[in-house]
Amino acid sequence: ISYCPAHAKAAILDIKNSIYQRLVTVTRTDGPVSYQEAINGKNRGVDLQGRTMDDFIGSVILQELIVMGRVGVYIDKPILDETTTLLGSKFVRPYLYYYQSEMIKSWAYNDRMQLTSLLLQDSREIVDEDTGLVKDSLTVFRHLRLTDAGVVVKFYDAKGNDLGGGGTLLLKRIPFVIFEISSSLMTDVAD
């Protein structure tokens, strides 16, 4: 006799929805106008897909956190070059995306609980030049290391070869947050 996995799924959805419903009581008041607009879903939202901050947390982050016990959020922003005008830079802003637990390979904190080193697994699409369609994907590892000069970013393939394309972000923190609970709600089901 085995348990029906649908019962566990229903229980997890109940918990997620219960937390999600309470997110509307959260008030976010500080930050620039572009941030306030993004968290309210304007200008393509917090993830460039039109989500509000509550929707991003409730539909993406909570689901992964409850089931896996850990999820990461990366704060990214396109890099401006010398040709970007002041008007063009107005529409360039940070956005969020998440990393599933198994894609967060390794991390280290300092004594102030600030990330000092982080290794993430990414996937790059390989596009066929003739058709313009994706023909394969390549596993890439992104290493971020906090230094006095900023956050040094390097990309490696699965064999540890440097792929180039990295650089130094002029930031005082690694733009990544790890959300973690003591144990996944699926622990009892898995046991």
mmCIF file of C-alpha atoms in Angstrom, residues 145-153 167-174:
data_model
loop_
_atom_site.group_PDB
_atom_site.id
_atom_site.type_symbol
_atom_site.label_atom_id
_atom_site.label_comp_id
_atom_site.label_asym_id
_atom_site.label_seq_id
_atom_site.Cartn_x
_atom_site.Cartn_y
_atom_site.Cartn_z
ATOM 1 C CA ARG A 145 33.345 36.189 -5.843
ATOM 2 C CA LEU A 146 33.190 39.272 -3.628
ATOM 3 C CA THR A 147 36.420 41.296 -3.653
ATOM 4 C CA ASP A 148 37.442 44.791 -2.578
ATOM 5 C CA ALA A 149 37.080 45.905 -6.231
ATOM 6 C CA GLY A 150 33.532 44.517 -6.543
ATOM 7 C CA VAL A 151 31.952 41.214 -7.550
ATOM 8 C CA VAL A 152 34.141 39.230 -9.945
ATOM 9 C CA VAL A 153 32.071 37.081 -12.329
ATOM 10 C CA GLY A 167 33.975 40.854 -15.559
ATOM 11 C CA THR A 168 33.714 42.848 -12.380
ATOM 12 C CA LEU A 169 30.408 44.243 -11.167
ATOM 13 C CA LEU A 170 30.886 47.444 -9.195
ATOM 14 C CA LEU A 171 28.774 46.191 -6.304
ATOM 15 C CA LYS A 172 29.420 45.785 -2.582
ATOM 16 C CA ARG A 173 27.377 42.566 -2.405
ATOM 17 C CA ILE A 174 26.819 39.531 -4.591
#
